[in-house]
XYZ file of N, CA and C in Angstrom:
360
model
N 105.068 53.890 83.041
C 104.999 54.861 84.287
C 104.807 56.290 83.488
N 103.809 57.063 84.001
C 103.439 58.335 83.435
C 104.199 59.341 84.070
N 104.950 60.289 83.383
C 105.605 61.408 84.147
C 104.750 62.299 84.845
N 105.406 62.792 85.796
C 104.628 63.741 86.735
C 104.315 64.971 86.038
N 103.029 65.399 86.068
C 102.477 66.617 85.426
C 103.183 67.934 86.082
N 103.801 67.776 87.211
C 104.461 68.875 87.799
C 105.882 69.124 87.105
N 106.476 68.240 86.655
C 107.763 68.380 86.138
C 107.941 69.385 84.928
N 107.045 69.284 83.979
C 107.199 70.391 83.096
C 107.166 71.825 83.723
N 106.356 72.068 84.623
C 106.241 73.297 85.244
C 107.469 73.707 86.092
N 108.110 72.696 86.770
C 109.237 72.954 87.504
C 110.431 73.111 86.636
N 110.516 72.457 85.501
C 111.419 72.710 84.525
C 111.435 74.225 83.950
N 110.171 74.528 83.657
C 109.954 76.018 83.203
C 110.482 76.836 84.130
N 110.090 76.732 85.458
C 110.428 77.783 86.396
C 111.857 77.782 86.626
N 112.533 76.608 86.541
C 114.079 76.599 86.679
C 114.660 77.355 85.560
N 114.149 77.196 84.309
C 114.661 77.757 83.134
C 114.454 79.327 83.345
N 113.346 79.725 83.658
C 113.013 80.998 84.035
C 113.884 81.819 84.973
N 114.210 81.035 86.064
C 115.053 81.534 87.024
C 116.375 81.939 86.444
N 116.900 80.948 85.576
C 118.252 81.133 85.062
C 118.115 82.279 84.091
N 117.095 82.602 83.314
C 116.968 83.710 82.381
C 116.779 85.017 83.269
N 116.131 84.911 84.570
C 115.979 86.231 85.344
C 117.221 86.591 86.019
N 118.213 85.784 86.220
C 119.513 85.969 86.918
C 120.070 87.282 86.334
N 120.473 87.446 85.045
C 121.021 88.522 84.478
C 120.195 89.797 84.355
N 118.897 89.596 84.443
C 117.971 90.796 84.506
C 117.710 91.315 85.714
N 117.939 90.685 86.667
C 117.497 91.142 88.168
C 118.360 92.358 88.496
N 117.857 93.145 89.373
C 118.622 94.279 89.897
C 119.725 93.777 90.739
N 119.350 92.522 91.511
C 120.333 91.943 92.414
C 121.383 91.163 91.529
N 122.575 90.994 92.212
C 123.507 90.279 91.506
C 123.090 88.911 90.978
N 122.392 88.245 91.789
C 121.882 86.857 91.336
C 120.622 86.745 91.967
N 119.759 85.796 91.535
C 118.420 85.468 92.008
C 118.808 84.594 93.298
N 118.159 84.864 94.314
C 118.325 84.007 95.572
C 117.434 82.846 95.485
N 117.517 81.987 96.473
C 116.771 80.735 96.598
C 115.321 81.126 96.813
N 115.038 82.266 97.555
C 113.640 82.599 97.877
C 113.041 83.008 96.520
N 113.664 83.791 95.726
C 113.076 84.187 94.373
C 112.764 82.885 93.653
N 113.732 82.036 93.523
C 113.557 80.774 92.627
C 112.403 80.021 93.215
N 112.160 79.861 94.436
C 111.053 79.122 95.011
C 109.721 79.827 94.735
N 109.927 81.137 94.652
C 108.580 81.900 94.452
C 108.226 81.834 92.866
N 109.050 81.809 91.991
C 108.835 81.700 90.654
C 108.271 80.258 90.198
N 109.030 79.355 90.981
C 108.569 77.873 90.777
C 107.028 77.796 91.366
N 106.728 78.370 92.426
C 105.479 78.273 92.914
C 104.429 78.972 92.165
N 104.764 80.044 91.540
C 103.797 80.752 90.675
C 103.503 79.902 89.461
N 104.466 79.458 88.706
C 104.320 78.384 87.525
C 103.547 77.279 88.021
N 103.818 76.533 89.102
C 103.014 75.415 89.610
C 101.597 75.675 89.906
N 101.502 76.931 90.595
C 100.007 77.256 90.808
C 99.149 77.511 89.642
N 99.718 78.188 88.585
C 98.978 78.238 87.299
C 98.722 76.941 86.669
N 99.697 76.024 86.683
C 99.497 74.562 86.126
C 98.409 73.833 86.879
N 98.457 74.037 88.143
C 97.398 73.329 88.909
C 95.979 73.889 88.686
N 95.877 75.096 88.384
C 94.648 75.923 88.147
C 94.126 75.355 86.676
N 94.970 75.238 85.853
C 94.532 74.604 84.566
C 94.110 73.134 84.627
N 94.678 72.358 85.503
C 94.345 70.986 85.697
C 93.012 70.817 86.448
N 92.695 71.913 87.218
C 91.446 71.688 88.067
C 90.361 72.162 87.158
N 90.540 72.963 86.007
C 89.371 73.219 85.198
C 89.024 72.060 84.314
N 87.926 72.158 83.512
C 87.535 71.170 82.699
C 88.523 70.926 81.620
N 88.876 69.521 81.537
C 89.809 69.127 80.501
C 89.554 69.538 79.089
N 90.421 69.819 78.289
C 90.335 70.135 76.905
C 91.540 69.671 76.037
N 91.639 70.246 74.872
C 92.655 70.061 73.985
C 94.130 70.569 74.675
N 95.076 69.823 74.779
C 96.267 70.229 75.340
C 97.207 70.841 74.355
N 98.257 71.401 74.689
C 99.344 72.140 73.869
C 100.133 73.005 74.857
N 100.933 73.645 74.151
C 101.985 74.570 74.809
C 101.730 75.911 74.254
N 101.904 76.860 75.231
C 101.929 78.416 74.824
C 103.084 78.970 75.722
N 103.367 80.084 75.182
C 104.353 81.017 76.079
C 103.538 82.189 76.511
N 103.576 82.408 77.780
C 102.751 83.687 78.328
C 103.730 84.453 78.975
N 103.238 85.744 79.146
C 103.982 86.739 80.026
C 102.877 87.081 81.051
N 103.283 87.088 82.264
C 102.260 87.419 83.344
C 102.973 88.611 84.186
N 102.189 89.665 84.311
C 102.644 90.770 85.163
C 102.104 90.487 86.588
N 102.906 90.684 87.577
C 102.410 90.573 88.939
C 102.908 91.644 89.749
N 101.896 92.441 90.331
C 102.119 93.667 91.021
C 102.905 93.308 92.486
N 103.404 94.348 93.075
C 104.085 94.178 94.375
C 103.364 93.585 95.422
N 101.991 93.743 95.414
C 101.103 93.021 96.440
C 100.612 91.660 95.964
N 101.072 91.130 94.788
C 100.691 89.890 94.357
C 99.515 89.928 93.410
N 98.880 91.045 93.202
C 97.719 91.284 92.287
C 98.205 90.836 90.853
N 97.291 90.302 90.165
C 97.581 90.087 88.622
C 97.483 91.350 87.853
N 98.508 91.779 87.163
C 98.633 93.098 86.532
C 98.353 92.823 84.938
N 98.379 91.783 84.432
C 98.199 91.544 83.035
C 98.670 90.199 82.640
N 98.157 89.642 81.436
C 98.541 88.408 80.852
C 98.760 88.747 79.301
N 99.693 88.252 78.718
C 99.953 88.336 77.389
C 100.423 87.037 76.711
N 99.643 86.629 75.663
C 100.015 85.368 74.983
C 101.226 85.792 74.031
N 102.415 85.148 74.287
C 103.518 85.486 73.447
C 103.666 84.591 72.265
N 103.219 83.350 72.544
C 103.349 82.393 71.354
C 102.364 81.131 71.593
N 101.744 80.771 70.509
C 100.889 79.650 70.604
C 99.428 80.005 70.104
N 98.687 78.948 69.907
C 97.295 79.121 69.498
C 96.425 80.089 70.408
N 95.593 80.980 69.698
C 94.951 81.721 70.587
C 93.850 81.014 71.453
N 93.233 79.885 71.020
C 92.437 79.237 71.872
C 93.046 78.765 73.153
N 94.382 78.270 73.079
C 95.128 77.735 74.173
C 95.598 78.912 74.993
N 95.809 80.205 74.365
C 96.113 81.345 75.165
C 95.121 81.790 75.925
N 93.712 81.640 75.417
C 92.657 81.995 76.247
C 92.452 80.958 77.486
N 92.743 79.750 77.349
C 92.673 78.729 78.396
C 93.793 79.050 79.365
N 95.080 79.450 78.901
C 96.042 79.843 79.919
C 95.618 81.008 80.693
N 95.065 82.079 80.026
C 94.578 83.311 80.742
C 93.679 82.883 81.787
N 92.722 81.976 81.512
C 91.718 81.552 82.554
C 92.394 80.943 83.733
N 93.501 80.122 83.396
C 94.208 79.545 84.568
C 94.941 80.514 85.323
N 95.619 81.384 84.747
C 96.159 82.425 85.398
C 95.303 83.409 86.342
N 94.081 83.645 85.640
C 93.233 84.456 86.448
C 92.687 83.670 87.707
N 92.629 82.271 87.543
C 91.988 81.295 88.625
C 93.085 81.298 89.768
N 94.320 81.324 89.247
C 95.423 81.120 90.158
C 95.680 82.507 91.124
N 95.257 83.582 90.647
C 95.557 84.888 91.063
C 94.624 85.025 92.287
N 94.801 85.989 93.332
C 96.088 86.602 93.446
C 97.322 85.672 94.076
N 98.460 86.260 93.719
C 99.686 85.493 94.002
C 100.376 86.021 95.262
N 101.222 85.101 95.840
C 102.150 85.769 96.930
C 102.933 87.009 96.357
N 103.055 87.852 97.230
C 103.860 89.081 96.719
C 105.309 88.579 96.359
N 105.719 89.220 95.203
C 107.018 88.809 94.781
C 108.255 89.292 95.677
N 109.289 88.552 95.683
C 110.428 89.064 96.543
C 110.993 90.362 96.021
N 111.253 91.168 96.839
C 111.815 92.458 96.451
C 112.892 92.522 95.333
N 113.682 91.539 95.240
C 114.760 91.398 94.347
C 114.256 91.250 92.746
N 112.980 90.839 92.660
C 112.417 90.706 91.335
C 111.550 91.814 90.837
N 111.332 92.768 91.898
C 110.396 93.933 91.436
C 111.244 94.957 90.534
N 110.537 95.543 89.666
C 111.006 96.709 89.002
C 110.991 97.916 89.813
N 111.559 99.022 89.385
C 111.493 100.211 90.109
C 110.022 100.858 90.143
N 109.183 100.240 89.222
C 107.908 100.632 89.288
C 106.897 99.818 90.083
N 107.514 98.766 90.682
C 106.901 98.049 91.600
C 106.139 96.771 91.020
N 106.670 96.222 89.973
C 105.897 94.914 89.552
C 107.116 93.963 88.974
N 106.673 92.742 88.593
C 107.546 91.913 88.003
C 106.847 91.305 86.747
N 107.513 90.808 85.799
C 107.080 90.194 84.797
C 107.644 88.855 84.547
N 106.865 87.750 84.357
C 107.469 86.360 84.097
C 107.006 86.041 82.664
N 107.904 85.531 81.895
C 107.514 84.975 80.592
C 108.034 83.405 80.692
N 107.195 82.577 80.321
C 107.603 81.206 80.401
C 106.594 80.391 79.630
N 107.039 79.275 79.078
C 106.330 78.194 78.365
C 105.296 77.611 79.415
N 104.023 77.347 79.050
C 103.203 76.662 79.934
C 102.509 75.479 79.054
N 102.713 74.334 79.531
C 102.148 73.023 78.945
C 100.647 72.823 79.488
N 99.648 72.918 78.613
C 98.298 72.655 78.948
C 97.994 71.254 78.677
N 97.444 70.507 79.637
C 97.120 69.094 79.551
C 95.621 68.735 79.342
C-alpha cells in the first residue's frame, strides 16, 4: 500500500504550527490558524503534483504571504537550486492564498511560513 501524498504536507504543517506557537503575537495558535497553515502547505503540494512530473526531493522554503493573501516572496532556505525553482513554480501556481488569520500577521501586515516541502 502506497502512503498518501498528502501526509508529508500535513505533517510539515503540523510541525510548522508547533513552531509558530511561540512566535505568534497571540498566546497560542488557534485552530483556525492551524487549519490555514495546513491548507497553504497542502495547496502548494497539490500545485506541484499538478505540474509535469520531474525528479523529486525535499527542499525547505520560506513563503511570505501578505494580509490579502497575495504572494510576497519565496526563498529557498535549503536544498538543490533546481528543486527550489520547481518549488517556487508550485508556490506561484498556488497563489493567491486565502488571507492569513489576524493572529499570524506581523505588525507590518504579512506572515512568513518556513517549511520542508517534499516534491514527488
